[in-house]
Amino acid sequence: MKIAVPKEIYPGEKRVAATPESVKTLKKLGFTVMVERNAGEAASFGDGQYIANGAVVVETADSLWRDADIVLKVRAPYLDPVSKVNEVDLLPENSYIIGLLNPAQNPELLDDIQNKKATALSMDAVPRITRAQKLDVLSSMANIAGYRAVIEAASHFGRLFTGQMTAAGQMPPAKILLIGAGVAGLSIIGVASGMGAVVRVFDTRPEVKEQVESLGGKFLELDFKEDGSSEGGYAKVMSKAFIKAEMELFAAQAKEVDIIITTALIPGKKAPLLITTQMVESMKQGSVIVDMAAENGGNCALTQPNKVAVVHGVSIIGYTDLPSRMASQSSLLYATNLAHLLTELCPGRDGKLVVDVEDDLIRPIVAVYEGELAWPPPKPKVAAIAPVKPVADKKLESPIVDNKKESERDKNKRIAWITVLGGLGLFAIGSPAPESFLSHLMVFVLSCFVGYQVIWNVTPALHTPLMSLINAISGMIVVGALLLVSGPTASPVTILAGLAVFVATINIAGGFLVTQRMLRMFNR
Amino acid sequence: MTASILTVSYLSAGILFILSLGGLSSQESARRGAIFGLLGITIAVGATVFSEFVTSYRVMAVAMVGGVVLGSLMAHKVKMTAMPEMVALLNGFGGMAAVLVCMAFYQEAVGMLTKTEITIRNIEAILGVVIGGVTFSGSLVAFAKLRGLIGSRPMTLPGRHILNLSLICVAIWVGASFLNSLTVVDGMESLLVLLFIAFILGTHLVLAIGGADMPVVISMLNSYSGWAAAATGFMLGNDILIIVGALVGSSGTILTYIMCRAMNRSFLNVFLGGFGGEGNKIKHSGQKSNQEVVATSANEVAQLLKEAKKVIIVPGFGMAVAQAQHLVNELCQNLQKSGVDVRFAIHPVAGRMPGHMNVLLAEAKVSYDIVFAMDDINDDFANSDVALVIGANDTVNPGAQDDPQSVIYGMPVLEVWKAKATVVLKRSMATGYSGMENPLFSKQNSKLLFGDAKDSMEKIVSALK
């Protein structure tokens, strides 16, 4: 089948749905790949690179779409207001279209695709299950968007992120409040704390606390218990009382921090309003707000989508195209996610697409199936991230630590018992046993103690040489055999002893030589 | 040479042995330690050979020359990957020697002894023969398993605990009749029966234990060979043998304990059937793996390694099987040349015997100061860019920490998943020895490179050039 990769016509969209690298993968699957002229230019991929990896470059969008069996897109098909070209009209009948179609918000688009008897796969509907991680475009884009959000914040912020003490005075570190620790949020924490900023993080889902802290963020908590996680690992709408407590926290933080980055989104709903006009007014002059939910209405009351608004000296960044601002990297990730999807859909590696709507992984992505509306998909059954159970935490420690937690008192008790029993045992052996035996017993017990002390000091790296050395030393039994070997040659004692000498000598020679051989190898 | 000179030589041999083991506390002093050991044994053997108790040298000379030749050949020929087999075999020989000496000594009429002394001597003979016999047969089975002569999966007979118990009961009964036997011939008969029972017991015991539990078994047999020597020493009234037996026995016991702790299992648990036993197999065989993993290519791995600042390599038994240690060293050298900080992390039970991985890496000339034990390096995974896992599975299973259902839950593991990226070299998606699925493979930062470890390493190394 023929895959077509058109140049994105949405204004400002620099990404492309296939990279020279992903073309290689697609070719391996048996597909023919056509790329529109200059499709990858804005993302720094030249036509030459595509051709070198086996793609065909097609001059015009018209001829590209016309021949396509599968169209790979980034944005949903778009009606260009200037040239009046509607991409969905170009879509051939019975074809496949794959991209970020946003089916929940685009019912007309789904209608158009149905009229074309086509199949539409929406990459923004990838289920949040472990199997689907390699297809998770939202995560890969959010990761980039988070990175870019920090860079945008830094470029609009008049000070350094990192604190420094210089001859010219002290520079305090920038304080950042991050709301929402999803994929983008976690990326923000990593980047911002890497640049030296202090990052405080708020999220309604308590289970992300550990992740936040592992990246160097400080997790803010309310004195209020409510779990905001929902099926599928996204956040849900919280109760009124919770929201009130949350808003108080934000108001207090707004006075203190230099930068606020919000990433709060609830799937299928308008973004929650978290930063009010009063909060913006209470912020210091020169502060920055990055509203990553600008496209869905914004988390800040004063956000203007796709613009930087300066209100009360606070820059409010409402860019909705953060991934596209890092077009090269985000195209690489997006194209790889698409290539993984096509690998999944092409089990025969024969260039034929098989959309299995029974598959949990594939079903949620399918928005239109061969002209039939397939949206919305049935609800997922598994929770994506296991909720934190407080009990589990305790258990985590127990299997290893338990033994050590034995209290000093119990330990003393135990030692007392062992001493008493040991003493009685010795007495029981000692009273009937002859003197000769007891002197040997003394040697034995003391040697065991010496051995115990010495062996614990052996470094674990030398345990193998230790064992072979021990083998050699245990060959000392030859001494016992030697004392018995002097009798007449044919007597059973001599034969047995002779055999023992033979076997024990193998141990001595073999053990020592192999130990030496090994130890010679240990070099710095 | 007089008896007192003999005693003094034994004393110095004992001191030298202790110094010898003490020398193994660090790599620098280890070779000196081995020389001390050799010196000790030479002194003890020399003093015995030239003592008044030895009058005929013919049999002895033949046996000793034969032993030295065979031993040297073995030591010279053995491959480092086959060290567990060699140690198993030597353990067995130690046990066998104890059995032979006990039997020989039993037949030798010894001066006048009181009745109690005879009973004690006979009990010592029983201990020497039984422990030695178990050591010998168990070691041979362990050797066969390690060699692959027989399958490494645990082979269990129905009702094996009852079988073992009844064998022990029979042994006690035969032992009692041995104590009551009046003539040496009767006694020898009983001893042979005891030896036979010990053989069955040892064979059966080790047959029931699976491949990955070998570190425990070898350490344990190591200690048994010591206890057998100590029993022989008691019987002969020879202090140096008792000292050696005690040193060997406690060494093996400590190693066994360390290995058990590294698997979070009690000693009994290993023997009464732990993982790999029937129960787990049924639970997991019907279940098809539905793990979704991201496969990668050698080129990608090379790229990842080249861009990393800190890399930790985690070798496992798979590296030994594929004999990939030399390529691992080559990779390590290449990376070091381009300024990457490379270290190795060794799990205590990696491989088939304690310290196995260290020896293999040493053989491949990996500098020992970049090879770390688990406890010393586990916290550093979080600061590493890439963790490269070569043929390890259960020792890097995160389920041991966070899945109470897992059979290996609670076992200390290397936290490779905390590195920014984890690359696992693996032959196939098969589960590890424990039969547990490894959630590591489907973690988001994990990539799998399928194929024989050696081939994969070759490709990575050539991609790095």
PDB file of N, CA and C in Angstrom, chain A residues 38-114:
ATOM      1  N   ASN A  38       9.092  19.397   0.114  1.00  0.00           N
ATOM      2  CA  ASN A  38       9.303  20.324   1.229  1.00  0.00           C
ATOM      3  C   ASN A  38       8.462  20.012   2.472  1.00  0.00           C
ATOM      4  N   ALA A  39       7.911  18.783   2.533  1.00  0.00           N
ATOM      5  CA  ALA A  39       7.075  18.456   3.699  1.00  0.00           C
ATOM      6  C   ALA A  39       7.864  18.574   5.004  1.00  0.00           C
ATOM      7  N   GLY A  40       9.147  18.185   4.967  1.00  0.00           N
ATOM      8  CA  GLY A  40       9.915  18.173   6.208  1.00  0.00           C
ATOM      9  C   GLY A  40      10.798  19.398   6.385  1.00  0.00           C
ATOM     10  N   GLU A  41      10.651  20.346   5.483  1.00  0.00           N
ATOM     11  CA  GLU A  41      11.583  21.471   5.494  1.00  0.00           C
ATOM     12  C   GLU A  41      11.557  22.252   6.813  1.00  0.00           C
ATOM     13  N   ALA A  42      10.346  22.533   7.292  1.00  0.00           N
ATOM     14  CA  ALA A  42      10.232  23.342   8.510  1.00  0.00           C
ATOM     15  C   ALA A  42      10.764  22.601   9.731  1.00  0.00           C
ATOM     16  N   ALA A  43      10.822  21.276   9.632  1.00  0.00           N
ATOM     17  CA  ALA A  43      11.360  20.499  10.736  1.00  0.00           C
ATOM     18  C   ALA A  43      12.804  20.096  10.469  1.00  0.00           C
ATOM     19  N   SER A  44      13.436  20.751   9.479  1.00  0.00           N
ATOM     20  CA  SER A  44      14.840  20.514   9.135  1.00  0.00           C
ATOM     21  C   SER A  44      15.118  19.136   8.547  1.00  0.00           C
ATOM     22  N   PHE A  45      14.155  18.562   7.836  1.00  0.00           N
ATOM     23  CA  PHE A  45      14.439  17.345   7.090  1.00  0.00           C
ATOM     24  C   PHE A  45      14.318  17.665   5.599  1.00  0.00           C
ATOM     25  N   GLY A  46      15.404  17.537   4.869  1.00  0.00           N
ATOM     26  CA  GLY A  46      15.380  17.883   3.457  1.00  0.00           C
ATOM     27  C   GLY A  46      14.814  16.758   2.604  1.00  0.00           C
ATOM     28  N   ASP A  47      14.286  17.097   1.435  1.00  0.00           N
ATOM     29  CA  ASP A  47      13.757  16.089   0.522  1.00  0.00           C
ATOM     30  C   ASP A  47      14.809  15.034   0.205  1.00  0.00           C
ATOM     31  N   GLY A  48      16.055  15.485   0.063  1.00  0.00           N
ATOM     32  CA  GLY A  48      17.152  14.568  -0.271  1.00  0.00           C
ATOM     33  C   GLY A  48      17.272  13.436   0.729  1.00  0.00           C
ATOM     34  N   GLN A  49      17.095  13.764   2.014  1.00  0.00           N
ATOM     35  CA  GLN A  49      17.213  12.731   3.041  1.00  0.00           C
ATOM     36  C   GLN A  49      16.100  11.696   2.904  1.00  0.00           C
ATOM     37  N   TYR A  50      14.900  12.171   2.572  1.00  0.00           N
ATOM     38  CA  TYR A  50      13.789  11.241   2.370  1.00  0.00           C
ATOM     39  C   TYR A  50      14.087  10.322   1.191  1.00  0.00           C
ATOM     40  N   ILE A  51      14.555  10.931   0.091  1.00  0.00           N
ATOM     41  CA  ILE A  51      14.819  10.140  -1.112  1.00  0.00           C
ATOM     42  C   ILE A  51      15.891   9.102  -0.805  1.00  0.00           C
ATOM     43  N   ALA A  52      16.921   9.527  -0.081  1.00  0.00           N
ATOM     44  CA  ALA A  52      18.011   8.606   0.238  1.00  0.00           C
ATOM     45  C   ALA A  52      17.507   7.397   1.016  1.00  0.00           C
ATOM     46  N   ASN A  53      16.450   7.576   1.797  1.00  0.00           N
ATOM     47  CA  ASN A  53      15.937   6.446   2.565  1.00  0.00           C
ATOM     48  C   ASN A  53      14.786   5.735   1.863  1.00  0.00           C
ATOM     49  N   GLY A  54      14.574   6.041   0.599  1.00  0.00           N
ATOM     50  CA  GLY A  54      13.650   5.244  -0.183  1.00  0.00           C
ATOM     51  C   GLY A  54      12.286   5.846  -0.408  1.00  0.00           C
ATOM     52  N   ALA A  55      12.083   7.111  -0.034  1.00  0.00           N
ATOM     53  CA  ALA A  55      10.773   7.705  -0.273  1.00  0.00           C
ATOM     54  C   ALA A  55      10.735   8.343  -1.668  1.00  0.00           C
ATOM     55  N   VAL A  56       9.523   8.504  -2.181  1.00  0.00           N
ATOM     56  CA  VAL A  56       9.342   9.198  -3.447  1.00  0.00           C
ATOM     57  C   VAL A  56       8.838  10.600  -3.114  1.00  0.00           C
ATOM     58  N   VAL A  57       9.448  11.630  -3.699  1.00  0.00           N
ATOM     59  CA  VAL A  57       8.980  12.976  -3.420  1.00  0.00           C
ATOM     60  C   VAL A  57       7.977  13.381  -4.504  1.00  0.00           C
ATOM     61  N   VAL A  58       6.797  13.817  -4.075  1.00  0.00           N
ATOM     62  CA  VAL A  58       5.734  14.178  -5.013  1.00  0.00           C
ATOM     63  C   VAL A  58       5.590  15.705  -5.009  1.00  0.00           C
ATOM     64  N   GLU A  59       5.417  16.271  -6.221  1.00  0.00           N
ATOM     65  CA  GLU A  59       5.448  17.729  -6.350  1.00  0.00           C
ATOM     66  C   GLU A  59       4.270  18.414  -5.666  1.00  0.00           C
ATOM     67  N   THR A  60       3.052  17.965  -5.962  1.00  0.00           N
ATOM     68  CA  THR A  60       1.898  18.710  -5.468  1.00  0.00           C
ATOM     69  C   THR A  60       1.068  17.890  -4.496  1.00  0.00           C
ATOM     70  N   ALA A  61       0.356  18.621  -3.632  1.00  0.00           N
ATOM     71  CA  ALA A  61      -0.508  17.968  -2.661  1.00  0.00           C
ATOM     72  C   ALA A  61      -1.590  17.153  -3.357  1.00  0.00           C
ATOM     73  N   ASP A  62      -2.146  17.716  -4.431  1.00  0.00           N
ATOM     74  CA  ASP A  62      -3.235  17.038  -5.147  1.00  0.00           C
ATOM     75  C   ASP A  62      -2.847  15.636  -5.565  1.00  0.00           C
ATOM     76  N   SER A  63      -1.713  15.549  -6.302  1.00  0.00           N
ATOM     77  CA  SER A  63      -1.341  14.238  -6.826  1.00  0.00           C
ATOM     78  C   SER A  63      -0.923  13.303  -5.690  1.00  0.00           C
ATOM     79  N   LEU A  64      -0.359  13.879  -4.633  1.00  0.00           N
ATOM     80  CA  LEU A  64       0.045  13.053  -3.498  1.00  0.00           C
ATOM     81  C   LEU A  64      -1.168  12.389  -2.859  1.00  0.00           C
ATOM     82  N   TRP A  65      -2.196  13.194  -2.526  1.00  0.00           N
ATOM     83  CA  TRP A  65      -3.396  12.659  -1.873  1.00  0.00           C
ATOM     84  C   TRP A  65      -4.104  11.674  -2.794  1.00  0.00           C
ATOM     85  N   ARG A  66      -4.132  11.993  -4.096  1.00  0.00           N
ATOM     86  CA  ARG A  66      -4.910  11.191  -5.024  1.00  0.00           C
ATOM     87  C   ARG A  66      -4.432   9.728  -5.020  1.00  0.00           C
ATOM     88  N   ASP A  67      -3.108   9.527  -4.975  1.00  0.00           N
ATOM     89  CA  ASP A  67      -2.568   8.168  -5.076  1.00  0.00           C
ATOM     90  C   ASP A  67      -2.512   7.425  -3.747  1.00  0.00           C
ATOM     91  N   ALA A  68      -2.898   8.113  -2.660  1.00  0.00           N
ATOM     92  CA  ALA A  68      -2.603   7.545  -1.341  1.00  0.00           C
ATOM     93  C   ALA A  68      -3.573   6.442  -0.941  1.00  0.00           C
ATOM     94  N   ASP A  69      -3.032   5.427  -0.245  1.00  0.00           N
ATOM     95  CA  ASP A  69      -3.883   4.461   0.444  1.00  0.00           C
ATOM     96  C   ASP A  69      -3.961   4.812   1.921  1.00  0.00           C
ATOM     97  N   ILE A  70      -2.830   5.306   2.415  1.00  0.00           N
ATOM     98  CA  ILE A  70      -2.765   5.683   3.828  1.00  0.00           C
ATOM     99  C   ILE A  70      -2.186   7.095   3.894  1.00  0.00           C
ATOM    100  N   VAL A  71      -2.851   7.994   4.610  1.00  0.00           N
ATOM    101  CA  VAL A  71      -2.315   9.346   4.746  1.00  0.00           C
ATOM    102  C   VAL A  71      -1.859   9.533   6.191  1.00  0.00           C
ATOM    103  N   LEU A  72      -0.610   9.912   6.360  1.00  0.00           N
ATOM    104  CA  LEU A  72      -0.095  10.197   7.694  1.00  0.00           C
ATOM    105  C   LEU A  72      -0.059  11.701   7.902  1.00  0.00           C
ATOM    106  N   LYS A  73      -0.781  12.170   8.931  1.00  0.00           N
ATOM    107  CA  LYS A  73      -0.867  13.602   9.172  1.00  0.00           C
ATOM    108  C   LYS A  73      -0.424  13.891  10.604  1.00  0.00           C
ATOM    109  N   VAL A  74      -0.098  15.160  10.852  1.00  0.00           N
ATOM    110  CA  VAL A  74       0.106  15.579  12.231  1.00  0.00           C
ATOM    111  C   VAL A  74      -1.219  16.159  12.724  1.00  0.00           C
ATOM    112  N   ARG A  75      -1.600  17.320  12.153  1.00  0.00           N
ATOM    113  CA  ARG A  75      -2.871  17.960  12.530  1.00  0.00           C
ATOM    114  C   ARG A  75      -4.030  17.287  11.795  1.00  0.00           C
ATOM    115  N   ALA A  76      -5.239  17.495  12.307  1.00  0.00           N
ATOM    116  CA  ALA A  76      -6.439  17.034  11.618  1.00  0.00           C
ATOM    117  C   ALA A  76      -6.546  17.770  10.278  1.00  0.00           C
ATOM    118  N   PRO A  77      -7.184  17.171   9.255  1.00  0.00           N
ATOM    119  CA  PRO A  77      -7.337  17.850   7.967  1.00  0.00           C
ATOM    120  C   PRO A  77      -7.925  19.260   8.174  1.00  0.00           C
ATOM    121  N   TYR A  78      -7.452  20.193   7.382  1.00  0.00           N
ATOM    122  CA  TYR A  78      -7.694  21.611   7.650  1.00  0.00           C
ATOM    123  C   TYR A  78      -8.211  22.289   6.398  1.00  0.00           C
ATOM    124  N   LEU A  79      -9.128  23.208   6.601  1.00  0.00           N
ATOM    125  CA  LEU A  79      -9.652  23.993   5.482  1.00  0.00           C
ATOM    126  C   LEU A  79      -8.866  25.301   5.442  1.00  0.00           C
ATOM    127  N   ASP A  80      -8.054  25.447   4.398  1.00  0.00           N
ATOM    128  CA  ASP A  80      -7.238  26.656   4.312  1.00  0.00           C
ATOM    129  C   ASP A  80      -8.108  27.840   3.897  1.00  0.00           C
ATOM    130  N   PRO A  81      -8.231  28.848   4.782  1.00  0.00           N
ATOM    131  CA  PRO A  81      -9.146  29.950   4.476  1.00  0.00           C
ATOM    132  C   PRO A  81      -8.711  30.759   3.247  1.00  0.00           C
ATOM    133  N   VAL A  82      -7.427  30.765   2.902  1.00  0.00           N
ATOM    134  CA  VAL A  82      -6.952  31.565   1.763  1.00  0.00           C
ATOM    135  C   VAL A  82      -7.196  30.817   0.448  1.00  0.00           C
ATOM    136  N   SER A  83      -6.605  29.638   0.336  1.00  0.00           N
ATOM    137  CA  SER A  83      -6.703  28.930  -0.955  1.00  0.00           C
ATOM    138  C   SER A  83      -7.981  28.113  -1.077  1.00  0.00           C
ATOM    139  N   LYS A  84      -8.775  28.077   0.039  1.00  0.00           N
ATOM    140  CA  LYS A  84     -10.036  27.321   0.052  1.00  0.00           C
ATOM    141  C   LYS A  84      -9.816  25.826  -0.202  1.00  0.00           C
ATOM    142  N   VAL A  85      -8.578  25.348   0.041  1.00  0.00           N
ATOM    143  CA  VAL A  85      -8.339  23.918  -0.114  1.00  0.00           C
ATOM    144  C   VAL A  85      -8.749  23.221   1.178  1.00  0.00           C
ATOM    145  N   ASN A  86      -9.642  22.241   1.084  1.00  0.00           N
ATOM    146  CA  ASN A  86      -9.983  21.464   2.261  1.00  0.00           C
ATOM    147  C   ASN A  86      -9.329  20.087   2.132  1.00  0.00           C
ATOM    148  N   GLU A  87      -8.452  19.801   3.081  1.00  0.00           N
ATOM    149  CA  GLU A  87      -7.684  18.559   2.959  1.00  0.00           C
ATOM    150  C   GLU A  87      -8.579  17.327   2.932  1.00  0.00           C
ATOM    151  N   VAL A  88      -9.677  17.403   3.687  1.00  0.00           N
ATOM    152  CA  VAL A  88     -10.492  16.193   3.766  1.00  0.00           C
ATOM    153  C   VAL A  88     -11.124  15.867   2.409  1.00  0.00           C
ATOM    154  N   ASP A  89     -11.329  16.917   1.572  1.00  0.00           N
ATOM    155  CA  ASP A  89     -11.855  16.666   0.228  1.00  0.00           C
ATOM    156  C   ASP A  89     -10.864  15.897  -0.624  1.00  0.00           C
ATOM    157  N   LEU A  90      -9.587  16.065  -0.317  1.00  0.00           N
ATOM    158  CA  LEU A  90      -8.560  15.399  -1.109  1.00  0.00           C
ATOM    159  C   LEU A  90      -8.455  13.909  -0.774  1.00  0.00           C
ATOM    160  N   LEU A  91      -8.991  13.551   0.383  1.00  0.00           N
ATOM    161  CA  LEU A  91      -8.835  12.168   0.855  1.00  0.00           C
ATOM    162  C   LEU A  91      -9.531  11.193  -0.090  1.00  0.00           C
ATOM    163  N   PRO A  92      -8.800  10.224  -0.652  1.00  0.00           N
ATOM    164  CA  PRO A  92      -9.421   9.276  -1.573  1.00  0.00           C
ATOM    165  C   PRO A  92     -10.393   8.366  -0.828  1.00  0.00           C
ATOM    166  N   GLU A  93     -11.323   7.795  -1.562  1.00  0.00           N
ATOM    167  CA  GLU A  93     -12.288   6.876  -0.953  1.00  0.00           C
ATOM    168  C   GLU A  93     -11.586   5.601  -0.506  1.00  0.00           C
ATOM    169  N   ASN A  94     -12.160   4.963   0.545  1.00  0.00           N
ATOM    170  CA  ASN A  94     -11.644   3.697   1.084  1.00  0.00           C
ATOM    171  C   ASN A  94     -10.197   3.779   1.564  1.00  0.00           C
ATOM    172  N   SER A  95      -9.752   4.979   1.854  1.00  0.00           N
ATOM    173  CA  SER A  95      -8.365   5.086   2.303  1.00  0.00           C
ATOM    174  C   SER A  95      -8.317   5.127   3.840  1.00  0.00           C
ATOM    175  N   TYR A  96      -7.097   5.257   4.351  1.00  0.00           N
ATOM    176  CA  TYR A  96      -6.907   5.376   5.789  1.00  0.00           C
ATOM    177  C   TYR A  96      -6.275   6.727   6.081  1.00  0.00           C
ATOM    178  N   ILE A  97      -6.703   7.369   7.165  1.00  0.00           N
ATOM    179  CA  ILE A  97      -6.033   8.604   7.569  1.00  0.00           C
ATOM    180  C   ILE A  97      -5.660   8.482   9.051  1.00  0.00           C
ATOM    181  N   ILE A  98      -4.405   8.817   9.331  1.00  0.00           N
ATOM    182  CA  ILE A  98      -3.911   8.681  10.696  1.00  0.00           C
ATOM    183  C   ILE A  98      -3.310  10.014  11.125  1.00  0.00           C
ATOM    184  N   GLY A  99      -3.735  10.535  12.269  1.00  0.00           N
ATOM    185  CA  GLY A  99      -3.186  11.804  12.747  1.00  0.00           C
ATOM    186  C   GLY A  99      -3.812  12.199  14.063  1.00  0.00           C
ATOM    187  N   LEU A 100      -3.501  13.420  14.520  1.00  0.00           N
ATOM    188  CA  LEU A 100      -4.098  13.928  15.753  1.00  0.00           C
ATOM    189  C   LEU A 100      -5.451  14.540  15.397  1.00  0.00           C
ATOM    190  N   LEU A 101      -6.485  13.703  15.273  1.00  0.00           N
ATOM    191  CA  LEU A 101      -7.753  14.147  14.693  1.00  0.00           C
ATOM    192  C   LEU A 101      -8.672  14.817  15.706  1.00  0.00           C
ATOM    193  N   ASN A 102      -8.408  14.592  16.989  1.00  0.00           N
ATOM    194  CA  ASN A 102      -9.239  15.194  18.035  1.00  0.00           C
ATOM    195  C   ASN A 102     -10.728  14.923  17.792  1.00  0.00           C
ATOM    196  N   PRO A 103     -11.134  13.659  17.724  1.00  0.00           N
ATOM    197  CA  PRO A 103     -12.498  13.315  17.304  1.00  0.00           C
ATOM    198  C   PRO A 103     -13.578  13.885  18.222  1.00  0.00           C
ATOM    199  N   ALA A 104     -13.268  14.070  19.504  1.00  0.00           N
ATOM    200  CA  ALA A 104     -14.288  14.570  20.417  1.00  0.00           C
ATOM    201  C   ALA A 104     -14.745  15.973  20.025  1.00  0.00           C
ATOM    202  N   GLN A 105     -13.815  16.777  19.510  1.00  0.00           N
ATOM    203  CA  GLN A 105     -14.148  18.153  19.155  1.00  0.00           C
ATOM    204  C   GLN A 105     -14.438  18.347  17.666  1.00  0.00           C
ATOM    205  N   ASN A 106     -14.317  17.303  16.878  1.00  0.00           N
ATOM    206  CA  ASN A 106     -14.401  17.462  15.425  1.00  0.00           C
ATOM    207  C   ASN A 106     -15.477  16.594  14.776  1.00  0.00           C
ATOM    208  N   PRO A 107     -16.741  16.700  15.209  1.00  0.00           N
ATOM    209  CA  PRO A 107     -17.755  15.805  14.628  1.00  0.00           C
ATOM    210  C   PRO A 107     -17.914  15.971  13.118  1.00  0.00           C
ATOM    211  N   GLU A 108     -17.760  17.228  12.604  1.00  0.00           N
ATOM    212  CA  GLU A 108     -17.958  17.412  11.150  1.00  0.00           C
ATOM    213  C   GLU A 108     -16.898  16.653  10.381  1.00  0.00           C
ATOM    214  N   LEU A 109     -15.665  16.691  10.917  1.00  0.00           N
ATOM    215  CA  LEU A 109     -14.577  15.986  10.246  1.00  0.00           C
ATOM    216  C   LEU A 109     -14.902  14.497  10.150  1.00  0.00           C
ATOM    217  N   LEU A 110     -15.433  13.924  11.237  1.00  0.00           N
ATOM    218  CA  LEU A 110     -15.763  12.508  11.214  1.00  0.00           C
ATOM    219  C   LEU A 110     -16.831  12.241  10.163  1.00  0.00           C
ATOM    220  N   ASP A 111     -17.814  13.163  10.048  1.00  0.00           N
ATOM    221  CA  ASP A 111     -18.845  13.029   9.005  1.00  0.00           C
ATOM    222  C   ASP A 111     -18.203  12.952   7.634  1.00  0.00           C
ATOM    223  N   ASP A 112     -17.315  13.918   7.368  1.00  0.00           N
ATOM    224  CA  ASP A 112     -16.671  13.967   6.054  1.00  0.00           C
ATOM    225  C   ASP A 112     -15.923  12.675   5.766  1.00  0.00           C
ATOM    226  N   ILE A 113     -15.239  12.175   6.800  1.00  0.00           N
ATOM    227  CA  ILE A 113     -14.459  10.949   6.580  1.00  0.00           C
ATOM    228  C   ILE A 113     -15.396   9.773   6.316  1.00  0.00           C
ATOM    229  N   GLN A 114     -16.535   9.756   7.024  1.00  0.00           N
ATOM    230  CA  GLN A 114     -17.509   8.689   6.771  1.00  0.00           C
ATOM    231  C   GLN A 114     -17.997   8.721   5.328  1.00  0.00           C
TER     232      GLN A 114
END
